[in-house]
Coordinates of C-alpha atoms and ligand atoms in Angstrom, one line a residue:
X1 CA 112.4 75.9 69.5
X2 CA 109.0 76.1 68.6
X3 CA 106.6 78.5 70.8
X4 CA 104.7 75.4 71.8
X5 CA 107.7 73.8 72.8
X6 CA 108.5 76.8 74.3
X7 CA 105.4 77.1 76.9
X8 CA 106.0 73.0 77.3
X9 CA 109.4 73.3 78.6
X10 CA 108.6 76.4 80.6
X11 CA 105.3 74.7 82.3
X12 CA 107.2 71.5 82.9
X13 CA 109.7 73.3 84.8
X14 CA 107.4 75.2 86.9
X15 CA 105.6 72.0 87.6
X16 CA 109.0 70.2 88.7
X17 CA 110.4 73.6 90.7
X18 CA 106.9 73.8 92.7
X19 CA 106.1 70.4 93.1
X20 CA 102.5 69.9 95.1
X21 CA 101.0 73.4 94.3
X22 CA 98.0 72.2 91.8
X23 CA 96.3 76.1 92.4
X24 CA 99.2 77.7 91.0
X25 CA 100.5 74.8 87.8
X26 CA 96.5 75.3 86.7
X27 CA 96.6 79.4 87.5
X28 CA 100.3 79.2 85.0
X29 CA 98.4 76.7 82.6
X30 CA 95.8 78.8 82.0
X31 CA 98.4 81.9 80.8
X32 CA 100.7 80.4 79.5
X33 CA 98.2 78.1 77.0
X34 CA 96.5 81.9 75.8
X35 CA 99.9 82.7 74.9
X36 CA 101.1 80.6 72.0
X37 CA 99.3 83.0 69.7
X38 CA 101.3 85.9 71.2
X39 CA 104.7 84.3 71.2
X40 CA 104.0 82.7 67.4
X41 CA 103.7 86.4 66.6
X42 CA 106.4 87.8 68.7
X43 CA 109.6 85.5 68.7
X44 CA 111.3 88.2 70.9
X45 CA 109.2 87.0 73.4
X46 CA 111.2 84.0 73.6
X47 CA 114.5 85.4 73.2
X48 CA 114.3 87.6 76.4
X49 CA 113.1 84.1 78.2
X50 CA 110.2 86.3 79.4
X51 CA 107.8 83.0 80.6
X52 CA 110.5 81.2 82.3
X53 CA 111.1 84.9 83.8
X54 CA 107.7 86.0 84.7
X55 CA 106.6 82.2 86.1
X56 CA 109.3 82.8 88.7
X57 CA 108.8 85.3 91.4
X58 CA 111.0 88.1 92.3
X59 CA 111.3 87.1 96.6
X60 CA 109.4 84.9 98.7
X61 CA 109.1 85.7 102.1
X62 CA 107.8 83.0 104.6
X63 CA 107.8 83.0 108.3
X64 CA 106.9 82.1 111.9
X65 CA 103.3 84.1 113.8
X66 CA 104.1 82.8 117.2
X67 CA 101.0 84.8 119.0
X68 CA 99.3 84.1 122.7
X69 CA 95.4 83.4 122.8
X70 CA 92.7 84.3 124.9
X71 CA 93.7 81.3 127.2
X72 CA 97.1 82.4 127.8
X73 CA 98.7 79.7 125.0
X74 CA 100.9 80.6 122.4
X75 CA 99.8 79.4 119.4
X76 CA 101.8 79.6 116.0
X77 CA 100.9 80.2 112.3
X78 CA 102.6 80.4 109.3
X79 CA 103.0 83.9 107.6
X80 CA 103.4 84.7 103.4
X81 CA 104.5 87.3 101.2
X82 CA 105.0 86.4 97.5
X83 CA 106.7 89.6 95.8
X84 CA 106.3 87.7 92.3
X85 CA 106.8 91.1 89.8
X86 CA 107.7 94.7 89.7
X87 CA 108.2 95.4 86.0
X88 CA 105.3 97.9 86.3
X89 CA 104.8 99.1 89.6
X90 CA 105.3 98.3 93.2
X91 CA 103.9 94.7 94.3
X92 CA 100.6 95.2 94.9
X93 CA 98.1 92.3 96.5
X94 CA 95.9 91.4 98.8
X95 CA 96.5 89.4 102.3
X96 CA 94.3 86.3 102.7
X97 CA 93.7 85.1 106.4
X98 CA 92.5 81.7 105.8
X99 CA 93.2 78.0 107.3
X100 CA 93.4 76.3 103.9
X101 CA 96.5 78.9 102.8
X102 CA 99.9 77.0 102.0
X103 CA 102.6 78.4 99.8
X104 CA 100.9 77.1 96.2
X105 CA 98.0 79.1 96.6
X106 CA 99.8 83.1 97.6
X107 CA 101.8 81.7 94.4
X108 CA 98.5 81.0 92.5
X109 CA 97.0 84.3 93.3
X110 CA 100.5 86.5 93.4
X111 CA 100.9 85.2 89.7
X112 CA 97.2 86.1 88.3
X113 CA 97.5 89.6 90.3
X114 CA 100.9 90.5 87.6
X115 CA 98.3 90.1 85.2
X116 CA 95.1 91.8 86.4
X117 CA 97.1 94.7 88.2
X118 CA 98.1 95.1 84.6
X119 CA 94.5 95.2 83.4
X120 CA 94.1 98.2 85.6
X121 CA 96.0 100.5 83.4
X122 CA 97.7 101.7 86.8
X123 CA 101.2 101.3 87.6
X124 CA 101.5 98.3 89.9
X125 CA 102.8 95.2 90.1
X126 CA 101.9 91.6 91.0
X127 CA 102.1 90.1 95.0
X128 CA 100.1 88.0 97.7
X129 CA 100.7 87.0 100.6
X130 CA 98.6 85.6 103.7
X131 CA 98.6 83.3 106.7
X132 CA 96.9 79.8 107.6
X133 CA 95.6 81.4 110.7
X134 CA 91.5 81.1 110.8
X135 CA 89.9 84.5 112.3
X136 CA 86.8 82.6 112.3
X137 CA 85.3 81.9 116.2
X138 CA 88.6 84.8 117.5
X139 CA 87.9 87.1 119.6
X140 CA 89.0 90.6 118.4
X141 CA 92.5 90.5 120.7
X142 CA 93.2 87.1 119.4
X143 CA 92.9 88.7 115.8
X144 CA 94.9 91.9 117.1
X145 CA 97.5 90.4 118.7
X146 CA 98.1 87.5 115.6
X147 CA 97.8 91.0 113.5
X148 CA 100.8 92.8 115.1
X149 CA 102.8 89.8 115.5
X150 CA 102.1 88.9 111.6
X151 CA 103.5 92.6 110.9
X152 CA 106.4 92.7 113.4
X153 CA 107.9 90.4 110.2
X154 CA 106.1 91.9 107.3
X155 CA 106.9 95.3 107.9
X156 CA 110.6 94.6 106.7
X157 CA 110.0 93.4 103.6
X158 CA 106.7 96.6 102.3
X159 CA 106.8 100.2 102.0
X160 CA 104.4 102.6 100.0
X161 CA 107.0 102.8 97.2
X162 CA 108.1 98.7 97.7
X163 CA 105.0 96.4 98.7
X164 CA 101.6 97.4 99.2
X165 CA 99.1 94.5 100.1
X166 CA 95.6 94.8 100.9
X167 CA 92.7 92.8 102.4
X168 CA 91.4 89.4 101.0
X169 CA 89.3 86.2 102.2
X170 CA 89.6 86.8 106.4
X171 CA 90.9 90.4 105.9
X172 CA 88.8 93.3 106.1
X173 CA 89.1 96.9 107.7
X174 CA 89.6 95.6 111.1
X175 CA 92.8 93.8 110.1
X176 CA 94.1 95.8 108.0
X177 CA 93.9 98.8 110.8
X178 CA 95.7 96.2 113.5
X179 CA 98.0 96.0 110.9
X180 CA 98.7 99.1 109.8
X181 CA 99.1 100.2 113.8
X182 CA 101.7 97.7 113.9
X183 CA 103.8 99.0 110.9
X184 CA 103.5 102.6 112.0
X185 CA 104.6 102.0 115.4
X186 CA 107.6 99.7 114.4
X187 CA 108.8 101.9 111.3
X188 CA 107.7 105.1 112.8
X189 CA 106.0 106.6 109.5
X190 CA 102.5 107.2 108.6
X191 CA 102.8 106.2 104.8
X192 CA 100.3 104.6 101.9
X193 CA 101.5 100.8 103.2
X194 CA 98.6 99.1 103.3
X195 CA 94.9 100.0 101.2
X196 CA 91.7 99.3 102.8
X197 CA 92.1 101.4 105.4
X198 CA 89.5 103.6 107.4
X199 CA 88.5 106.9 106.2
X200 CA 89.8 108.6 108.9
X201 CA 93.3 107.5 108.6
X202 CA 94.1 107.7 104.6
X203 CA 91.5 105.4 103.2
X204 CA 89.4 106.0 99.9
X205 CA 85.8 106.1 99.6
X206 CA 84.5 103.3 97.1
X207 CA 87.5 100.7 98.5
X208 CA 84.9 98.7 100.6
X209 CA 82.3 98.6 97.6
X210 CA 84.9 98.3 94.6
X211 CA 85.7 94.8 93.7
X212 CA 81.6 93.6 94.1
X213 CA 80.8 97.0 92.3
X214 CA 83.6 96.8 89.6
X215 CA 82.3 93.1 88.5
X216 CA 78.7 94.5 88.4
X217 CA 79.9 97.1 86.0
X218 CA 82.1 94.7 83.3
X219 CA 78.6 92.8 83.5
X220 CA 76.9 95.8 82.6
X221 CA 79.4 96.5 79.8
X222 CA 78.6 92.8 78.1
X223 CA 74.9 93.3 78.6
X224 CA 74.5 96.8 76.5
X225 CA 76.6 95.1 74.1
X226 CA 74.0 92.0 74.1
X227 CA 71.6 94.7 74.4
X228 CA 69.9 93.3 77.7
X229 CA 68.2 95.2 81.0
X230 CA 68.9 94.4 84.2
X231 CA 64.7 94.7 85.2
X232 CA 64.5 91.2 83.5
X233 CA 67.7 90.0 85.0
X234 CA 68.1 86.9 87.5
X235 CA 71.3 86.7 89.1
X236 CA 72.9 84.2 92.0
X237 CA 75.7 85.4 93.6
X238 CA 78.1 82.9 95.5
X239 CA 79.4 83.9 99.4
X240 CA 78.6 86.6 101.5
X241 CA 81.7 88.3 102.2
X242 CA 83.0 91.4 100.5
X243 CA 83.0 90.8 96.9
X244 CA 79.2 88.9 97.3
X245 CA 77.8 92.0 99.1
X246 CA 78.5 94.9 97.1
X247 CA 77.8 92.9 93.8
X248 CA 74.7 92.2 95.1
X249 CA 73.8 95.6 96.2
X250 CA 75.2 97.5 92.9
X251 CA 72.6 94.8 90.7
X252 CA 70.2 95.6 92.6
X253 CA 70.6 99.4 92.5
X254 CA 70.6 98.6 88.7
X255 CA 67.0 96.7 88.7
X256 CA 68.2 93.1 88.8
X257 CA 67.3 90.8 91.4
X258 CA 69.6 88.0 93.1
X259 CA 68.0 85.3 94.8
X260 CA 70.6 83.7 96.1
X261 CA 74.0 83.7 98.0
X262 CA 75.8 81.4 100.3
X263 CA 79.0 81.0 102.5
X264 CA 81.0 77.5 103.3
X265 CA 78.2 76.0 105.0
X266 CA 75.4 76.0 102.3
X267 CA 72.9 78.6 100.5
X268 CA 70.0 80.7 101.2
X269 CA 67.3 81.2 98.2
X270 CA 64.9 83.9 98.4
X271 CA 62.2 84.1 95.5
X272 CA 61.5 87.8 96.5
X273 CA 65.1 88.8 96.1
X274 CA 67.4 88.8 98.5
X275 CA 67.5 91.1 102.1
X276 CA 70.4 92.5 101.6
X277 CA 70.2 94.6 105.2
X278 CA 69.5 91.4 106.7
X279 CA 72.9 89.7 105.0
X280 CA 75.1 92.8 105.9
X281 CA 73.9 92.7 109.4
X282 CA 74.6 89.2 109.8
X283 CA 77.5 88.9 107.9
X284 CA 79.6 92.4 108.4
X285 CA 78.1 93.0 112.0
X286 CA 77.1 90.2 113.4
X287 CA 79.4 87.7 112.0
X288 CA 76.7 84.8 112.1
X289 CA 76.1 82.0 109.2
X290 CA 74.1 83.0 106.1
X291 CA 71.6 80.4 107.4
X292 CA 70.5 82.5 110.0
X293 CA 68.8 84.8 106.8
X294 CA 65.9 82.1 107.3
X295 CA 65.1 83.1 110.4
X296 CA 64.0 86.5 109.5
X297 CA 62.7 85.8 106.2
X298 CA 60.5 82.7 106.5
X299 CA 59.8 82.2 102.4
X300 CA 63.5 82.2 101.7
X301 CA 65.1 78.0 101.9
X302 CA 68.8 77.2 103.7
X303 CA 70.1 74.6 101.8
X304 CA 73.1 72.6 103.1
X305 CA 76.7 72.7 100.7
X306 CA 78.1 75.6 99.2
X307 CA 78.1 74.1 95.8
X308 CA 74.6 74.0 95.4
X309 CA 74.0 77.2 94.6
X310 CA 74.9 77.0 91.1
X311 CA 71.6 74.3 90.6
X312 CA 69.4 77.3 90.9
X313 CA 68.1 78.6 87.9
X314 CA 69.7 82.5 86.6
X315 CA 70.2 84.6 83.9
X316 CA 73.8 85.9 84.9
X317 CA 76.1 83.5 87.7
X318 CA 78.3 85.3 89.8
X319 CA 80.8 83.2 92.0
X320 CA 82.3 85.4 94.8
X321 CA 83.5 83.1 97.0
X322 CA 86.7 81.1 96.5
X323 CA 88.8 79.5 94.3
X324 CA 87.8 76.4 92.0
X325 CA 84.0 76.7 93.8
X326 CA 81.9 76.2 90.8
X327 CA 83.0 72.8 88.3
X328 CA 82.2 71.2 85.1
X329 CA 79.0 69.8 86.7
X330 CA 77.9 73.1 88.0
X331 CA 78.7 74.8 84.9
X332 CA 76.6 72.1 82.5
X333 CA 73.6 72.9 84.8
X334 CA 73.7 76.2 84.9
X335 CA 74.0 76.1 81.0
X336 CA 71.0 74.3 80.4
X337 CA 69.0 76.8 82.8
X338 CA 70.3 79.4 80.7
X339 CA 72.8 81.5 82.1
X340 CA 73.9 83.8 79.4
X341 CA 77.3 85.4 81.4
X342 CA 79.1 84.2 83.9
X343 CA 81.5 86.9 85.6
X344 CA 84.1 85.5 88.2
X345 CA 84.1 87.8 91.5
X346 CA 86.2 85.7 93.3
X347 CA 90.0 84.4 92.1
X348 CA 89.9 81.5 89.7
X349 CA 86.5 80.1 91.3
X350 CA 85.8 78.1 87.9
X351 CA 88.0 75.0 87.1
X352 CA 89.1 74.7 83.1
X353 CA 86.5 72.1 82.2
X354 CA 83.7 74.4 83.6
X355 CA 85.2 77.6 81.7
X356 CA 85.5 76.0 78.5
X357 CA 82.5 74.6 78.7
X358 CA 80.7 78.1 79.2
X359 CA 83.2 79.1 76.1
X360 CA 81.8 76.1 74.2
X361 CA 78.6 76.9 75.0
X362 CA 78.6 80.6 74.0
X363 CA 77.9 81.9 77.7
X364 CA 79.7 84.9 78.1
X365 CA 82.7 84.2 80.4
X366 CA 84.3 87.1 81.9
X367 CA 87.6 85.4 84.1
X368 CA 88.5 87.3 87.6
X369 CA 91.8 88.7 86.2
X370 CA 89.1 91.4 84.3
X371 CA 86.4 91.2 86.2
X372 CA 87.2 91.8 90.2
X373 CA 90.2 93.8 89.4
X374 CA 88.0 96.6 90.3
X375 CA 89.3 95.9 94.3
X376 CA 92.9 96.4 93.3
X377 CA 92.7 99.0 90.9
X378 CA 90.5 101.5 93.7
X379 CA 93.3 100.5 95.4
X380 CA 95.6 102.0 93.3
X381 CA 93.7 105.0 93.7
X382 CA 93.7 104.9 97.3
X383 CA 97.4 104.6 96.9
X384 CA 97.4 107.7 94.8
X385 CA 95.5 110.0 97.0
X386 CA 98.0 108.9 100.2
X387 CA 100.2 110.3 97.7
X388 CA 99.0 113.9 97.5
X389 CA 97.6 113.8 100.9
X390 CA 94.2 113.8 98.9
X391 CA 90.8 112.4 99.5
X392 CA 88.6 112.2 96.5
X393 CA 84.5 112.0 96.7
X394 CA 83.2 108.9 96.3
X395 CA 81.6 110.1 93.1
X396 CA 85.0 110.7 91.7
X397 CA 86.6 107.5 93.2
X398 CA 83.0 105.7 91.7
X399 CA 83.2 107.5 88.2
X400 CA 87.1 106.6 88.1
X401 CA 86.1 102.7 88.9
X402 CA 83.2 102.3 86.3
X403 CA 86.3 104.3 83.5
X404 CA 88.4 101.5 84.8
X405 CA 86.1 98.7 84.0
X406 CA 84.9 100.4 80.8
X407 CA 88.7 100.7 79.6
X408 CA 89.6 96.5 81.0
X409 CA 86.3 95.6 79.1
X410 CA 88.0 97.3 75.8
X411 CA 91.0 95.9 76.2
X412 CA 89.9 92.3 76.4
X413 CA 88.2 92.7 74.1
X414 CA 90.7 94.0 71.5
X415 CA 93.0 91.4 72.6
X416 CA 90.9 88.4 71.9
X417 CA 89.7 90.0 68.4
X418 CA 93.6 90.7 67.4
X419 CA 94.4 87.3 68.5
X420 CA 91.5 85.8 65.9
X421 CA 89.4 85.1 69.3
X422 CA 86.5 86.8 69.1
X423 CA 84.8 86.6 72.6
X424 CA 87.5 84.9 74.6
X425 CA 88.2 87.1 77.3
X426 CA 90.2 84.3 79.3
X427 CA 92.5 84.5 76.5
X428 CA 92.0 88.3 75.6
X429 CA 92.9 88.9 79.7
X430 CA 95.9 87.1 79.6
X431 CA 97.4 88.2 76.3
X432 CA 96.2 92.1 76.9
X433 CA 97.6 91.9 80.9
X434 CA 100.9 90.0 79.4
X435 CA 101.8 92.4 76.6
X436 CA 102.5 95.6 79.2
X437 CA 104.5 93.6 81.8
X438 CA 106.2 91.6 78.8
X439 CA 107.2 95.0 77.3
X440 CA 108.4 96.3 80.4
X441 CA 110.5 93.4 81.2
X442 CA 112.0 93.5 77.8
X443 CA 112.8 97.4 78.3
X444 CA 114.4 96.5 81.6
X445 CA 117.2 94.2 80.7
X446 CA 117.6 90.9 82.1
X447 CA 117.0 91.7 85.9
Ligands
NDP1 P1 85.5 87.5 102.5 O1 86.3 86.8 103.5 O2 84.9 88.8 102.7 O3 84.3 86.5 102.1 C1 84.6 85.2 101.6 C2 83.2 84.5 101.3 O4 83.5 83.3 100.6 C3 82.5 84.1 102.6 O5 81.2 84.1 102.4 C4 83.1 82.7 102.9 O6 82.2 81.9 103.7 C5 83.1 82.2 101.5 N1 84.2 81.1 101.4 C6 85.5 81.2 101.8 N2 86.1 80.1 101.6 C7 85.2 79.2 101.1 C8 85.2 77.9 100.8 N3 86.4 77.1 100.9 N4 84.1 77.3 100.3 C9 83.0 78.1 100.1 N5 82.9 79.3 100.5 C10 84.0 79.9 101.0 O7 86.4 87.5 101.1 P2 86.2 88.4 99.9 O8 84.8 88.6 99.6 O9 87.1 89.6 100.0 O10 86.9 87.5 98.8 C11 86.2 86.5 98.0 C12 86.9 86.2 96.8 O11 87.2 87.4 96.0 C13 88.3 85.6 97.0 O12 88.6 84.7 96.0 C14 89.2 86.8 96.8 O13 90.6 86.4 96.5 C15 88.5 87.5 95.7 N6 88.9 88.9 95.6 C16 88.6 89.8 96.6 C17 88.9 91.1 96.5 C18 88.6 92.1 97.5 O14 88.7 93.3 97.2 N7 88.1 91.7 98.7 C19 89.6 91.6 95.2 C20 89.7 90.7 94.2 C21 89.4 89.3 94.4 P3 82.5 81.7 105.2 O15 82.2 82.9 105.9 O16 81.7 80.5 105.6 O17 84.0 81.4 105.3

């Protein structure tokens, strides 16, 4: 059978074995289409049925929140845990708390984290998991109590050495602590679980800021390269959680200027450059809509729809919101203002058409697998100070971060080059992420 034939009949099967999950057939397209190159080269590839192998994941855990509200109701959500590869380390992905979450897209995101855990260079494998449960408009014992009863399960399936997920879309440090309470209460032990955690209680400095700071620095990487400063450097950043902030703040503490962001509602542009005290304080403290920004900063314009964002006119796009968030459309405009790199924050937030027309176009395209793996991979540092009962400074953690980035930038870039794709770095991601686990796999026997 032909390699081509080969990815046909594994994608057709993954399409008929996970019927009605479209995020996780286009997240599997995507891979298995950079790979031909890589299995016409290596036919052992095929022999040790590696694709229909790594397209299948290891367990999958799903199960019943049943948790009591504010009003005295119970209430029930649906919980996740995709444990989709361990050829090179313990699962290792983030928890998404968010209402549009159904099986297909922890599968979606568990897959593409084998790949960019890979990336890292640290030992850790691929997993997701979350929960349609909306901590939008809770109060914080509605979020606590849906917390410990989403654990109560969880916490027989993880373990330091087993599972280790992490914070995503609805899941930041005050989750993760309700969650990591629950575990250590139920399996009485004070272990590396869950990362993201406060500083007080095993977390590591530079976690908050890494996955915002980590894209900032693969940008930086491409823009030396294309020999370009960040003092004449436009940028618009999509959402306001997380990933949006600390990219913002880390361009800015480079010289560039973003003037806009946004969250589901719509998006805020501010000529001046964007407020970023004002978006923290409404966004990490206050928990308000972005639109509110306007109110304090009466130049700046609220525009209604998320998706307008990418209509204003930059040097470097950065969508940090959510998957498939920024389309063929979106992409043709913000080619013809001249965006010269586009750097996904957020998971898979560009559909195909729009990423190959930014390839087709010769805008750098730098896919999320490389450039937000900075999240996981100070994760995987986290994990490895819980380890020896070490806390690092967060000029070491931050030093260890930009190496990281540096080193995924390299790699990428090797890949595509080796593979006679010079400056595809969808296809040098997948191919340079796939050869480790691939190897592993092989090394592993059939298991
Ligand atoms: P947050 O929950 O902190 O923020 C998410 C932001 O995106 C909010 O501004 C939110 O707006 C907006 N958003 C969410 N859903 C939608 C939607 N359907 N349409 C438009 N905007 C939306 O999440 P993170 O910043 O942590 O994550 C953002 C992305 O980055 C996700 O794709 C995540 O998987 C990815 N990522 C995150 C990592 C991390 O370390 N946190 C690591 C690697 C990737 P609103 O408030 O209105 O919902």
């Amino acid at each position: 059978m032909s390699a081509k034939s080969h990815i046909e009949a594994v994608y057709d099967q993954l399409v008929r074995r996970n019927p009605g999950e479209p995020e996780f057939h286009q997240a599997a397209r995507e891979v298995l289409d950079s790979l031909l190159p890589v299995l016409e080269r290596n036919p052992e590839i095929i022999d040790s049925a590696i694709l229909p192998r790594i397209v299948e994941p290891e367990r999958v855990v799903m199960f019943r929140v049943p948790w009591i509200d504010d009003r005295a109701k119970v209430q029930v959500n649906r919980g996740f845990r995709v444990q989709f590869n361990s050829a090179i380390g313990p699962y290792k992905g983030g928890i998404r708390f968010h209402p549009s979450v159904y099986l297909g897209i922890i599968k979606f995101l568990g897959f593409e984290q084998i790949f960019k855990n890979s990336l890292t260079g640290l030992m850790m494998g691929g997993g997701k998991g979350g929960s349609d449960f909306d901590p939008k408009g809770k109060s914080d014992m509605e979020v606590m109590r849906f917390c410990q009863s989403f654990m109560t399960e969880l916490c027989k399936h993880i373990g330091a050495d087993t599972d280790v997920p992490a914070g995503d879309i609805g899941v930041g440090g005050r989750e993760i602590g309700y969650m990591f309470g629950q575990y250590k209460r139920i399996r009485n032990c004070f272990e590396g679980v869950l990362t993201g955690k406060g500083l007080e209680w095993g977390g590591s400095l530079v976690r908050t800021e890494a996955t915002g700071y980590g894209l900032v620095y693969i940008v930086d990487e491409v823009m030396r390269d294309m020999n370009k400063n960040w003092e004449d450097m436009t940028c618009t950043v999509s959402g306001s959680g997380n990933v949006a902030i600390y990219a913002t703040q880390k361009i800015q503490q480079l010289g560039g200027k973003v003037v806009a962001m946004s969250d589901s509602n719509g998006y805020i542009y501010d000529a001046d450059g964007i407020n970023l005290q004002t978006v923290k304080r409404l966004k990490e403290v206050e928990r308000r809509r972005i639109k509110d920004y306007c109110d304090f900063h009466k130049k700046a314009t609220y525009t209604e729809g998320c998706n307008g964002i990418w209509n204003v006119k930059c040097d470097i796009a950065l969508p940090c919101a959510t998957q498939n968030e920024l389309d063929e459309q979106a992409a043709k405009t913000l080619i013809k203002n001249g965006c010269i790199i586009t750097g996904e924050g957020a998971n898979m937030p560009t559909t195909p058409e729009a990423a190959q027309a930014f390839l087709t176009n010769k805008v750098v395209f730098l896919p999320g697998k490389a450039a937000n793996a900075g999240g996981v991979a100070v994760s995987g540092l986290e994990m490895a100070q819980n380890s020896q009962r070490q806390s690092w400074t967060f000029e070491k953690a931050d030093a260890e971060l930009r190496n990281i980035m540096r080193n995924i930038y390299k790699s990428i870039n090797s890949a595509a080059e080796a593979y006679g794709m010079p400056g595809n770095y969808i296809a040098g991601a997948n191919i340079a992420g796939f050869m480790k686990v691939a190897k592993s796999m092989m090394a592993q026997g059939v298991v």
